[in-house]
Coordinates of C-alpha atoms in Angstrom, one line a residue:
Chain K
M12 CA 0.4 0.0 -0.1
A13 CA 2.7 2.6 1.2
K14 CA 4.6 1.1 -2.0
Y15 CA 1.2 2.2 -4.2
I16 CA 0.4 5.5 -2.1
F17 CA 4.8 6.5 -3.2
K18 CA 3.9 5.7 -6.9
R19 CA 1.6 7.3 -7.8
L20 CA 2.4 11.0 -5.7
L21 CA 6.1 9.7 -8.0
L22 CA 3.4 9.6 -11.3
S23 CA 1.8 13.3 -10.0
I24 CA 5.2 15.0 -10.2
P25 CA 4.6 15.4 -13.7
V26 CA 1.4 15.5 -14.1
L27 CA 1.3 18.7 -12.1
F28 CA 3.7 20.3 -14.4
G29 CA 2.3 19.7 -17.1
I30 CA -1.2 22.4 -15.6
T31 CA 1.2 24.9 -14.3
L32 CA 2.9 24.8 -17.8
I33 CA -0.4 25.1 -19.9
T34 CA -1.6 27.7 -17.3
F35 CA 1.1 29.9 -17.2
A36 CA 0.5 29.8 -21.6
I37 CA -2.6 30.4 -21.7
I38 CA -2.3 33.4 -18.9
H39 CA 0.8 35.1 -21.0
I40 CA -1.2 34.5 -24.3
T41 CA -4.6 36.0 -23.2
P42 CA -4.2 39.9 -24.9
G43 CA -3.2 42.2 -21.9
G44 CA -1.4 42.0 -18.9
P45 CA -1.1 43.8 -15.3
T46 CA 0.6 46.4 -16.7
A47 CA -2.1 47.2 -19.4
I48 CA -4.6 48.8 -16.3
Q49 CA -2.2 50.8 -14.1
S50 CA -1.0 51.9 -17.2
N51 CA -2.6 52.2 -20.5
M52 CA -5.9 53.7 -19.8
N53 CA -4.0 56.1 -17.8
A54 CA -2.6 59.1 -20.6
K55 CA -0.5 60.1 -17.9
V56 CA 1.4 57.1 -17.5
S57 CA 5.2 57.9 -20.1
A58 CA 6.1 54.4 -22.0
D59 CA 8.5 54.9 -19.6
S60 CA 7.1 53.9 -16.4
V61 CA 5.5 50.8 -18.5
A62 CA 8.8 49.8 -19.3
K63 CA 9.9 50.1 -15.7
L64 CA 6.4 48.6 -14.7
R65 CA 7.4 45.1 -16.6
A66 CA 10.4 45.3 -15.9
L67 CA 10.0 44.9 -12.2
Y68 CA 7.1 42.2 -13.2
D69 CA 9.7 40.3 -15.1
L70 CA 7.3 40.7 -17.7
D71 CA 10.3 41.7 -20.0
K72 CA 11.5 38.5 -20.0
P73 CA 10.4 35.2 -23.0
V74 CA 8.1 33.8 -21.4
Q75 CA 9.9 30.3 -21.1
V76 CA 12.4 32.4 -18.5
Q77 CA 9.6 33.2 -16.9
Y78 CA 7.9 30.7 -16.8
L79 CA 11.4 28.6 -15.6
K80 CA 11.8 31.2 -12.2
W81 CA 9.1 31.2 -11.2
L82 CA 9.4 27.4 -11.1
G83 CA 12.2 28.3 -8.9
R84 CA 10.3 30.7 -6.4
M85 CA 7.3 27.3 -6.3
A86 CA 10.9 25.2 -5.9
R87 CA 10.6 27.0 -2.5
L88 CA 6.8 27.7 -1.7
D89 CA 7.7 30.8 -2.4
F90 CA 4.4 32.3 -4.6
G91 CA 5.1 35.4 -5.1
E92 CA 3.0 38.4 -4.5
S93 CA 0.1 40.1 -5.5
F94 CA 0.4 42.3 -8.7
N95 CA -3.0 44.1 -7.7
D96 CA -2.0 44.0 -3.8
N97 CA 1.8 43.6 -3.2
R98 CA 0.6 41.1 -0.7
P99 CA 1.6 37.3 -0.5
A100 CA -0.3 35.4 -2.8
L101 CA 0.4 32.4 -0.5
D102 CA -1.1 34.8 2.2
K103 CA -4.1 35.5 0.1
I104 CA -5.1 32.2 -0.4
L105 CA -4.7 30.5 2.5
E106 CA -6.7 33.8 4.2
K107 CA -9.5 32.4 1.9
I108 CA -9.7 28.5 2.7
P109 CA -11.6 29.0 5.2
N110 CA -14.7 30.1 3.8
T111 CA -14.8 28.0 0.9
L112 CA -14.4 25.2 2.7
L113 CA -17.0 25.5 5.7
L114 CA -19.3 26.9 2.4
N115 CA -18.7 23.2 0.1
I116 CA -18.5 21.3 3.8
L117 CA -21.6 21.9 4.8
S118 CA -22.9 21.1 1.4
L119 CA -21.0 17.7 0.8
F120 CA -23.0 17.1 4.1
L121 CA -25.9 17.9 2.9
I122 CA -25.9 15.6 -0.4
F123 CA -24.5 13.1 1.1
I124 CA -27.1 12.9 4.0
I125 CA -30.1 13.4 1.3
A126 CA -29.2 12.2 -2.0
V127 CA -28.0 8.3 -0.4
P128 CA -31.0 7.7 0.9
I129 CA -33.2 9.5 -1.4
G130 CA -31.5 7.6 -4.3
V131 CA -31.5 4.7 -2.0
Y132 CA -35.4 4.3 -1.7
S133 CA -35.7 5.6 -5.3
A134 CA -34.2 2.0 -6.6
V135 CA -35.7 -0.3 -4.1
K136 CA -38.7 0.3 -5.2
Q137 CA -37.9 1.5 -8.7
N138 CA -40.3 2.1 -10.8
S139 CA -43.1 3.7 -8.5
V140 CA -44.8 7.5 -8.4
F141 CA -41.9 7.9 -6.1
D142 CA -39.1 7.0 -8.7
K143 CA -40.8 8.3 -11.6
I144 CA -41.5 11.4 -9.3
F145 CA -37.1 11.4 -8.5
S146 CA -36.0 10.6 -12.2
V147 CA -37.6 14.0 -13.6
S148 CA -37.2 16.0 -10.7
T149 CA -33.5 15.1 -10.5
L150 CA -33.3 15.2 -13.9
I151 CA -34.3 18.8 -14.3
G152 CA -31.9 19.4 -11.0
Y153 CA -28.9 18.1 -13.5
S154 CA -29.8 20.2 -16.1
M155 CA -30.4 23.4 -14.4
P156 CA -27.4 25.7 -14.3
T157 CA -26.6 26.4 -11.2
F158 CA -25.9 30.4 -11.8
W159 CA -29.4 30.3 -13.0
L160 CA -31.2 29.1 -10.6
A161 CA -28.8 31.1 -8.2
L162 CA -29.6 34.3 -9.6
L163 CA -33.9 33.7 -9.0
L164 CA -33.1 32.5 -5.4
M165 CA -31.3 35.5 -4.6
M166 CA -34.0 37.4 -6.4
Y167 CA -36.9 35.6 -4.8
F168 CA -35.7 35.6 -1.1
G169 CA -33.7 38.3 -1.2
V170 CA -35.4 41.0 -3.1
Y171 CA -38.9 40.1 -3.0
L172 CA -39.3 38.7 0.4
H173 CA -36.3 39.7 2.1
I174 CA -35.9 37.2 3.9
L175 CA -32.2 35.7 2.9
P176 CA -29.2 37.7 2.8
V177 CA -27.6 38.0 -1.6
S178 CA -24.4 38.0 -0.5
G179 CA -21.5 38.2 1.3
M180 CA -20.9 35.7 4.4
R181 CA -21.6 38.7 6.7
S182 CA -24.1 41.6 8.1
Q183 CA -21.9 44.3 8.3
D184 CA -22.5 44.7 12.0
A185 CA -22.5 41.5 12.4
G186 CA -18.7 42.1 14.7
R187 CA -20.8 44.0 17.3
F188 CA -22.5 41.2 18.0
P189 CA -23.0 38.2 20.3
L190 CA -21.4 35.3 19.7
Y191 CA -24.7 32.8 19.0
L192 CA -26.3 36.4 16.7
Q193 CA -23.1 35.9 15.2
I194 CA -23.1 32.4 14.6
F195 CA -27.0 32.7 13.6
D196 CA -26.1 35.4 10.7
R197 CA -23.6 33.1 9.5
L198 CA -25.6 30.6 8.9
W199 CA -28.1 33.0 7.2
H200 CA -25.3 34.4 4.9
L201 CA -24.9 30.9 4.3
A202 CA -29.0 29.2 3.7
L203 CA -29.0 30.3 0.0
P204 CA -24.8 29.9 -1.5
V205 CA -25.2 26.4 0.0
F206 CA -28.4 25.5 -1.1
V207 CA -27.8 26.2 -4.4
S208 CA -24.5 24.5 -4.9
A209 CA -25.9 21.4 -2.8
F210 CA -28.8 21.2 -5.4
G211 CA -26.4 20.1 -9.1
G212 CA -24.6 17.7 -6.4
L213 CA -28.2 16.5 -5.1
A214 CA -29.2 15.3 -8.3
S215 CA -25.9 13.9 -9.4
I216 CA -25.0 12.1 -6.3
S217 CA -29.0 10.2 -5.6
R218 CA -28.8 9.4 -9.6
Y219 CA -25.6 8.3 -8.8
T220 CA -26.8 6.3 -6.2
R221 CA -29.8 4.8 -7.7
S222 CA -28.2 3.2 -10.0
S223 CA -26.0 1.8 -8.3
M224 CA -28.0 -0.2 -5.9
L225 CA -30.6 -1.1 -8.6
E226 CA -27.3 -3.3 -10.2
V227 CA -26.4 -4.6 -6.7
I228 CA -29.8 -5.2 -6.1
R229 CA -30.3 -8.1 -9.2
Q230 CA -26.7 -9.1 -8.0
D231 CA -26.9 -13.2 -6.8
Y232 CA -26.0 -12.7 -3.2
I233 CA -28.8 -10.6 -2.7
R234 CA -30.8 -13.0 -3.7
T235 CA -28.4 -15.9 -0.8
A236 CA -29.4 -13.5 1.6
R237 CA -32.7 -13.4 1.5
A238 CA -32.5 -17.5 0.7
K239 CA -31.2 -17.1 4.7
G240 CA -34.2 -15.8 5.2
L241 CA -33.2 -12.1 5.8
P242 CA -36.4 -9.7 6.5
E243 CA -35.9 -6.9 3.5
S244 CA -34.5 -4.5 5.5
R245 CA -31.9 -6.5 6.8
V246 CA -31.3 -7.2 2.8
I247 CA -30.5 -3.7 1.5
Y248 CA -29.5 -1.5 4.0
K249 CA -26.6 -4.0 5.3
H250 CA -26.2 -6.4 2.1
A251 CA -26.9 -4.2 -0.7
L252 CA -25.8 -1.0 0.1
K253 CA -22.7 -1.6 2.2
N254 CA -21.9 -2.8 -1.7
A255 CA -23.3 -0.5 -3.3
L256 CA -22.1 2.8 -1.1
L257 CA -18.3 1.9 -2.4
P258 CA -18.6 4.0 -5.5
I259 CA -20.5 6.3 -4.4
V260 CA -17.1 6.5 -1.3
T261 CA -15.1 7.2 -4.0
L262 CA -17.0 10.5 -5.4
L263 CA -16.3 11.9 -1.7
G264 CA -12.1 12.0 -2.6
L265 CA -13.2 13.0 -6.2
S266 CA -15.0 15.7 -4.7
L267 CA -12.0 17.3 -3.0
P268 CA -10.7 20.0 -5.1
G269 CA -14.2 21.6 -5.2
L270 CA -14.1 21.3 -1.7
I271 CA -11.7 23.7 -1.3
G272 CA -11.0 25.1 -5.0
G273 CA -14.5 27.0 -4.9
G274 CA -16.0 27.1 -7.6
F275 CA -16.2 30.5 -9.0
I276 CA -18.6 31.0 -11.0
F277 CA -20.6 30.3 -8.4
E278 CA -18.9 32.8 -5.3
T279 CA -18.4 35.4 -7.6
I280 CA -22.1 35.8 -8.2
F281 CA -22.7 35.3 -3.8
S282 CA -19.5 37.5 -3.5
W283 CA -18.5 34.5 -1.5
P284 CA -15.2 35.8 0.1
G285 CA -13.6 32.3 -1.3
M286 CA -11.3 30.9 -3.0
G287 CA -13.6 30.3 -6.1
R288 CA -14.2 34.6 -6.0
L289 CA -10.0 35.3 -5.2
G290 CA -9.1 33.0 -8.8
Y291 CA -11.8 34.7 -10.5
E292 CA -11.2 38.6 -9.4
A293 CA -7.2 37.4 -10.0
A294 CA -7.8 36.4 -13.3
M295 CA -9.8 39.7 -14.6
N296 CA -7.0 41.8 -13.0
F297 CA -4.3 39.6 -14.6
D298 CA -2.6 38.9 -11.5
Y299 CA -0.7 36.4 -12.7
T300 CA 1.1 35.5 -9.3
V301 CA -2.0 34.6 -7.3
I302 CA -4.4 32.7 -10.7
M303 CA -0.8 30.7 -11.5
G304 CA -1.2 30.3 -7.0
V305 CA -5.6 29.3 -7.0
V306 CA -4.6 27.1 -10.1
T307 CA -1.9 25.4 -8.5
F308 CA -3.2 24.5 -5.7
G309 CA -6.6 23.3 -7.3
A310 CA -4.4 20.9 -9.8
V311 CA -2.4 19.6 -6.2
L312 CA -5.8 18.8 -4.6
T313 CA -7.3 17.6 -7.9
L314 CA -4.1 15.2 -8.2
L315 CA -4.3 14.3 -4.1
G316 CA -7.9 13.9 -4.4
N317 CA -7.7 10.8 -6.8
I318 CA -5.3 9.2 -4.7
I319 CA -7.2 9.2 -2.1
A320 CA -10.5 8.0 -3.7
D321 CA -8.3 4.9 -4.8
I322 CA -6.9 4.3 -1.3
T323 CA -10.2 4.9 0.0
Y324 CA -11.9 2.5 -2.2
A325 CA -9.2 -0.2 -1.7
L326 CA -10.5 0.7 2.4
V327 CA -13.9 0.1 1.9
D328 CA -13.7 -3.0 -0.9
P329 CA -12.0 -5.6 0.6
R330 CA -10.7 -7.2 -3.1
I331 CA -9.1 -4.0 -4.3
R332 CA -6.1 -4.5 -2.7
Y333 CA -2.6 -2.3 -4.2
Chain G
M26 CA -43.2 -45.2 0.5
R27 CA -41.4 -43.0 2.4
E28 CA -42.7 -40.1 4.6
K29 CA -43.2 -37.2 2.7
L30 CA -41.0 -33.6 3.7
L31 CA -42.4 -32.0 0.9
N32 CA -44.7 -32.2 -2.0
I33 CA -45.0 -30.1 -4.7
N34 CA -48.8 -30.3 -5.9
E35 CA -50.0 -28.4 -9.2
L36 CA -47.1 -25.5 -9.1
A37 CA -47.5 -23.1 -11.6
V38 CA -44.7 -20.1 -11.8
H39 CA -45.7 -17.5 -14.5
F40 CA -44.3 -14.5 -16.6
K41 CA -46.0 -11.8 -17.6
L42 CA -44.8 -10.9 -20.2
E43 CA -45.5 -7.8 -22.5
E44 CA -46.9 -9.9 -24.9
G45 CA -48.3 -12.4 -23.2
I46 CA -48.3 -14.7 -20.6
F47 CA -45.2 -17.0 -20.5
K48 CA -46.5 -20.5 -17.9
A49 CA -42.0 -21.8 -17.2
V50 CA -43.9 -24.0 -14.8
D51 CA -46.6 -25.1 -16.0
G52 CA -48.7 -27.5 -13.0
I53 CA -45.6 -30.0 -11.9
N54 CA -46.4 -32.9 -9.1
I55 CA -42.8 -33.2 -7.0
S56 CA -42.2 -35.3 -4.0
V57 CA -39.3 -35.5 -1.4
G58 CA -39.2 -37.6 1.1
K59 CA -37.8 -37.7 4.8
K60 CA -33.8 -38.4 4.7
E61 CA -34.6 -38.8 0.4
T62 CA -32.2 -37.7 -2.5
V63 CA -34.8 -36.5 -5.2
C64 CA -33.2 -34.9 -8.5
L65 CA -34.7 -32.4 -10.8
V66 CA -33.1 -33.1 -14.2
G67 CA -33.6 -30.8 -17.5
E68 CA -32.2 -28.6 -20.0
S69 CA -31.5 -25.2 -19.6
G70 CA -35.1 -23.3 -19.4
S71 CA -36.8 -26.3 -18.8
G72 CA -37.9 -24.9 -14.9
K73 CA -36.1 -26.4 -12.5
T74 CA -34.3 -23.6 -10.9
L75 CA -37.9 -21.6 -11.1
T76 CA -39.5 -24.9 -8.6
A77 CA -36.7 -24.5 -7.2
L78 CA -37.3 -21.0 -6.6
A79 CA -41.1 -20.9 -6.0
V80 CA -40.4 -23.5 -2.7
M81 CA -38.3 -20.8 -1.1
R82 CA -40.6 -18.1 -2.8
L83 CA -38.0 -16.5 -3.7
I84 CA -39.2 -16.3 -8.1
P85 CA -37.8 -12.9 -9.1
K86 CA -39.9 -10.3 -11.2
P87 CA -41.7 -10.2 -13.4
G88 CA -41.7 -14.0 -11.9
F89 CA -45.0 -14.8 -10.2
I90 CA -46.3 -18.2 -8.4
A91 CA -49.6 -19.0 -10.7
G92 CA -51.3 -21.7 -8.9
G93 CA -50.6 -24.7 -6.7
E94 CA -49.4 -25.9 -3.0
V95 CA -45.3 -26.3 -1.7
L96 CA -46.8 -28.1 1.2
F97 CA -44.0 -29.0 3.5
L98 CA -44.8 -31.1 6.5
G99 CA -48.1 -30.7 6.3
Q100 CA -47.8 -26.6 6.0
D101 CA -48.6 -24.4 3.0
L102 CA -45.6 -22.8 1.8
L103 CA -47.8 -20.3 -0.1
K104 CA -50.1 -19.2 2.2
V105 CA -48.2 -18.5 4.9
Q106 CA -46.9 -14.9 5.7
E107 CA -43.9 -13.2 4.7
E108 CA -43.3 -13.3 8.2
Q109 CA -43.3 -16.9 9.4
M110 CA -42.0 -17.9 5.5
R111 CA -38.5 -16.5 6.4
E112 CA -38.5 -18.2 9.4
I113 CA -38.3 -21.5 7.6
R114 CA -36.4 -19.9 4.2
G115 CA -32.3 -20.6 5.5
A116 CA -33.8 -22.2 8.9
R117 CA -36.0 -25.5 7.8
V118 CA -35.7 -25.3 3.9
S119 CA -31.9 -23.8 2.8
M120 CA -31.3 -22.9 -0.8
V121 CA -27.9 -24.1 -2.4
F122 CA -27.4 -22.0 -5.6
Q123 CA -25.8 -22.7 -9.1
E124 CA -22.3 -19.9 -8.7
P125 CA -21.1 -19.7 -6.0
F126 CA -18.9 -16.7 -7.3
T127 CA -21.4 -14.5 -7.3
C128 CA -23.5 -15.9 -4.4
L129 CA -21.6 -14.9 -1.8
N130 CA -21.4 -11.1 -0.2
P131 CA -18.1 -9.2 -1.8
V132 CA -17.5 -7.1 1.1
Y133 CA -18.4 -8.8 4.4
T134 CA -16.6 -12.2 5.4
V135 CA -16.9 -15.6 5.2
G136 CA -17.7 -15.4 8.9
D137 CA -20.3 -12.5 9.0
Q138 CA -22.0 -14.1 6.3
I139 CA -22.8 -17.8 7.9
G140 CA -23.0 -15.9 11.4
E141 CA -25.4 -13.4 10.9
S142 CA -27.3 -17.2 10.2
V143 CA -27.3 -18.4 13.1
D144 CA -27.9 -15.3 14.5
L145 CA -31.2 -15.1 13.0
H146 CA -33.0 -18.8 13.4
I147 CA -30.3 -20.4 16.0
G148 CA -30.0 -16.7 18.8
L149 CA -26.5 -17.2 19.1
K150 CA -24.5 -14.1 19.5
G151 CA -20.9 -13.5 20.6
L152 CA -18.6 -16.2 21.0
Q153 CA -21.5 -18.9 20.9
K154 CA -21.7 -17.7 17.4
K155 CA -18.5 -18.4 16.6
T156 CA -17.3 -21.4 17.4
R157 CA -21.0 -22.9 16.0
V158 CA -19.7 -21.2 12.5
L159 CA -16.2 -23.1 12.8
E160 CA -17.4 -26.0 13.5
V161 CA -19.7 -25.3 10.8
L162 CA -17.4 -24.8 8.7
Q163 CA -15.4 -28.4 10.1
L164 CA -18.1 -30.2 9.6
V165 CA -18.3 -29.4 5.1
G166 CA -15.3 -30.5 5.2
I167 CA -13.0 -27.1 6.2
S168 CA -10.2 -27.7 7.9
D169 CA -8.2 -24.7 8.2
A170 CA -11.6 -23.4 9.4
T171 CA -10.1 -20.3 11.4
R172 CA -8.4 -18.9 7.9
V173 CA -11.8 -19.3 6.3
Y174 CA -14.0 -17.5 9.1
G175 CA -11.9 -14.7 8.6
A176 CA -11.5 -14.4 4.9
Y177 CA -13.9 -12.5 1.7
P178 CA -15.6 -14.5 -0.6
H179 CA -12.8 -13.5 -3.6
E180 CA -10.2 -15.0 -1.0
L181 CA -11.6 -18.4 -1.4
S182 CA -11.3 -21.0 -4.2
G183 CA -14.8 -22.2 -6.3
G184 CA -14.7 -24.9 -3.9
M185 CA -14.3 -23.7 -0.8
R186 CA -16.6 -21.0 -1.8
Q187 CA -19.7 -24.2 -3.0
R188 CA -18.4 -25.7 0.8
V189 CA -19.0 -21.9 2.3
M190 CA -22.3 -22.1 0.7
I191 CA -23.1 -25.5 2.0
A192 CA -22.4 -23.9 5.4
M193 CA -24.3 -21.3 5.5
G194 CA -27.5 -23.8 3.9
I195 CA -26.8 -26.4 7.2
V196 CA -25.5 -24.5 10.1
S197 CA -29.5 -24.1 11.2
E198 CA -30.2 -28.2 10.6
P199 CA -32.3 -27.9 7.9
D200 CA -35.0 -30.3 6.8
L201 CA -34.4 -30.0 3.2
L202 CA -31.1 -28.2 1.5
I203 CA -32.2 -27.4 -2.1
A204 CA -29.2 -27.8 -4.4
D205 CA -29.1 -25.8 -7.8
E206 CA -26.7 -26.8 -10.0
P207 CA -24.6 -27.0 -6.9
T208 CA -21.2 -27.7 -9.2
T209 CA -22.1 -27.0 -12.2
A210 CA -19.7 -24.0 -11.6
L211 CA -16.6 -26.3 -10.2
D212 CA -14.4 -28.4 -12.0
V213 CA -15.1 -32.3 -12.3
T214 CA -12.3 -33.6 -9.2
I215 CA -13.7 -30.8 -6.6
Q216 CA -17.5 -30.9 -8.2
A217 CA -16.9 -35.3 -6.8
Q218 CA -15.9 -34.1 -3.7
I219 CA -19.2 -31.7 -3.3
L220 CA -21.7 -34.3 -4.1
E221 CA -19.6 -36.7 -1.8
L222 CA -20.0 -33.7 0.8
L223 CA -23.8 -33.4 0.7
A224 CA -23.9 -37.5 0.9
A225 CA -22.5 -37.3 3.6
L226 CA -24.2 -34.3 5.6
K227 CA -27.9 -36.0 4.7
E228 CA -26.9 -39.5 7.1
K229 CA -24.9 -36.6 9.6
L230 CA -27.7 -34.7 9.5
S231 CA -30.8 -36.4 8.1
L232 CA -30.9 -34.2 5.6
S233 CA -33.7 -34.0 2.3
I234 CA -31.9 -33.5 -1.0
L235 CA -33.9 -31.2 -4.0
L236 CA -31.5 -31.3 -6.0
V237 CA -31.6 -29.7 -9.6
T238 CA -29.2 -30.9 -12.1
H239 CA -28.9 -31.0 -15.5
D240 CA -25.7 -33.8 -15.3
L241 CA -27.8 -37.5 -15.7
G242 CA -24.2 -38.1 -13.8
I243 CA -24.7 -36.6 -10.5
V244 CA -27.9 -37.9 -10.7
N245 CA -26.7 -41.9 -11.1
E246 CA -24.1 -40.9 -8.1
T247 CA -26.1 -39.2 -6.3
G248 CA -30.1 -39.8 -6.7
D249 CA -32.8 -41.8 -4.7
R250 CA -35.9 -40.2 -7.1
V251 CA -36.3 -38.6 -10.4
Y252 CA -38.3 -36.6 -12.3
V253 CA -37.8 -35.3 -14.9
M254 CA -38.7 -31.7 -16.4
Y255 CA -39.4 -30.6 -19.7
S256 CA -40.5 -26.9 -20.4
G257 CA -41.6 -26.0 -17.7
R258 CA -43.9 -29.7 -17.1
I259 CA -43.1 -33.4 -15.8
M260 CA -42.2 -36.2 -18.6
E261 CA -41.6 -38.8 -16.1
S262 CA -40.6 -39.3 -12.7
G263 CA -39.4 -42.6 -10.7
P264 CA -36.9 -44.1 -9.0
K265 CA -33.2 -44.2 -10.5
K266 CA -33.2 -47.1 -11.0
D267 CA -36.4 -47.0 -12.9
I268 CA -34.9 -44.4 -15.1
F269 CA -32.3 -45.2 -15.8
S270 CA -32.5 -49.0 -17.1
G271 CA -36.4 -49.1 -17.4
T272 CA -36.9 -45.3 -19.5
K273 CA -40.0 -45.1 -20.5
H274 CA -40.3 -41.2 -21.8
P275 CA -38.5 -40.7 -25.4
Y276 CA -37.5 -37.5 -24.1
T277 CA -35.3 -39.3 -21.2
E278 CA -34.3 -41.2 -23.3
G279 CA -32.5 -38.5 -25.6
L280 CA -31.4 -37.4 -22.4
L281 CA -29.3 -40.2 -21.6
K282 CA -27.7 -40.9 -25.5
S283 CA -27.1 -37.9 -24.3
V284 CA -24.2 -38.3 -21.9
P285 CA -20.8 -38.5 -22.8
D286 CA -19.3 -41.9 -22.6
L287 CA -15.9 -42.3 -21.7
G288 CA -13.0 -44.6 -23.6
P289 CA -12.1 -44.2 -28.0
V290 CA -15.0 -41.6 -29.7
K291 CA -16.8 -44.2 -32.0
N292 CA -19.4 -41.2 -33.1
R293 CA -20.7 -38.2 -32.7
L294 CA -22.6 -37.5 -30.3
Y295 CA -25.8 -38.4 -29.5
T296 CA -27.7 -35.2 -29.2
I297 CA -31.6 -34.3 -29.3
P298 CA -32.9 -32.8 -32.5
G299 CA -34.3 -29.4 -31.9
S300 CA -34.4 -26.6 -28.5
I301 CA -36.0 -26.6 -25.9
P302 CA -39.6 -24.1 -27.1
E303 CA -39.1 -20.5 -26.3
P304 CA -41.4 -18.2 -23.9
L305 CA -44.9 -18.0 -25.3
K306 CA -44.3 -20.7 -28.4
V307 CA -45.3 -24.1 -26.0
P308 CA -46.7 -26.2 -28.6
G309 CA -49.7 -28.0 -28.4
G310 CA -50.8 -31.8 -27.4
C311 CA -47.0 -32.8 -25.6
R312 CA -44.5 -30.7 -25.7
F313 CA -42.5 -32.3 -26.1
H314 CA -43.2 -33.6 -29.6
P315 CA -41.5 -31.8 -32.4
R316 CA -38.7 -33.5 -31.3
C317 CA -40.0 -36.8 -30.9
P318 CA -38.2 -39.4 -32.5
Y319 CA -41.5 -41.4 -32.2
V320 CA -44.0 -39.2 -32.8
M321 CA -47.8 -39.8 -33.6
D322 CA -50.7 -37.7 -34.3
I323 CA -52.5 -37.5 -30.8
C324 CA -48.8 -36.2 -29.5
R325 CA -49.8 -32.8 -31.9
E326 CA -53.7 -32.5 -29.8
K327 CA -53.5 -33.5 -26.6
E328 CA -51.4 -33.4 -23.6
P329 CA -50.6 -36.9 -22.4
A330 CA -51.8 -38.1 -19.2
E331 CA -49.9 -39.9 -16.1
T332 CA -49.3 -43.5 -17.1
K333 CA -48.5 -45.9 -14.1
F334 CA -46.1 -48.4 -14.2
N335 CA -44.5 -51.1 -11.3
G336 CA -43.8 -48.8 -7.8
E337 CA -43.5 -45.3 -8.2
H338 CA -42.5 -45.1 -12.0
S339 CA -44.7 -42.5 -14.4
A340 CA -44.6 -41.5 -16.9
W341 CA -46.3 -38.4 -19.6
C342 CA -46.7 -40.0 -22.8
F343 CA -48.9 -41.5 -25.8
R344 CA -46.9 -44.3 -27.0
Y345 CA -47.8 -46.2 -23.2
G346 CA -52.2 -45.7 -23.3
K347 CA -54.0 -42.6 -22.3

């Protein structure tokens, strides 16, 4: 097992290089640059000072040299400074992570505790009215763009009904509230984003559970369990469920990058101060160091998530050993 | 005649298909005496397995038991409540299935799976449960019972797994063991061992066995009485020696001729011409008539009635009158 993990980690390195190289290239191919906003629009800035700025950020050097310099800094875990406010990119990323984590862990938790039972029930009662309603509604849930749903709900609950805040993660004067009210205030701000971010996942995880369960309840060992004289509930919840959940457990590992990486569009819509919004703003401002930092974080987490998924699979399924 | 343990009377299992009703088992009578091994023989698709599953009331959908009775010690199993049936299933009547590779739950250990029956039907827990499981593993000829107890099904060979299945079937000392092609998936040496085991268990535990098979070699080795089934009907029944040496029905004759001989190959192996009727295309009259070498006009018009020969030997064929 340890050998397997080591091998996987080693194999991740070239993939990581590839991801950063491609991202770096794309960023530099995109027209415009970090100096454009500070200078091009401003008539008072002379060509001379633009050149100085470019030299400051190494932008006057060839792209490959810039990439190698970046790699050199990364090797020392130096993410560089934001072009925008000169703060270390790593600090900016690290301070956003808890916000994104809070939002995503809640929504992931919600997804699994709701989606799995619904999926199981729907499979057990296959072709029932419930199952049919389920199939249609998950299809809708799966196909509905989250940003659109987010906007609709913001309009309804925030603008018409005035019962939920439409953006941010705390009220302006929340700092002066007693602790319990601060917690309540946080949950109040979380309601819409958590619901919307859970919505799409709910549909896909429950559909996944349903099809996995349907496959399992047709297996011979389920008949064996019935032939033993076990009550149907034990057959389903002991013998079938554990098998049906095996592939779902993997999904947990795979959702790790999203858990920390956050959704770019999603967080921007809700003005949620997380990783996603940080990445989005950095991209809009050509804040190269922050973009690269966010992407590198995302890439590492994705690769790590894949490895964790494989490891959890081996832990829960006795047939898989590395 | 020995005292009867199981009496299947006019059992019918139908399948509701889109194009109509398929009568997979069409009114059959079978009896199993105490400490008797009864073989149910026929080609694939003749309804043997369904007959066995009907006794357990485990007919898969869209099949259903359309009529008849299954008297087990005088009690009609088709009439008892589901809850009561669960107390019989796996406790008084057990079933061993064809595919030991897929019939054991891959994510639970052997100890868990047999222990579950011990808990359910004998009510033993903890150490007593484990002792009982180890005992029964030894009883089915597993010498390293402790290792097998903690093993997962995929860690065992096919023969071992079938022994585990049998252990699971006999752990609550049932009256009747239904074995559905228990050796079909195994190679010949293992097959012989499993058959020997079944014979030994029958003596030790005063078991009655209903053995479903397509292999006349197995019938010859283990059976006391034989039922020959074809397309949902019994064609011939009687004590083994009458079936083998006083064959009456052309179908039985065909089956016996199709058994390969050991020794130098003389001719091409005999096969019964044609194949078993497809669902919904069961011919009128005697259902074997399209494949029968002795077919007469009456065979196409009417279904033959039972003709009794000496003792318990019967055949359903117009060659013997009715």
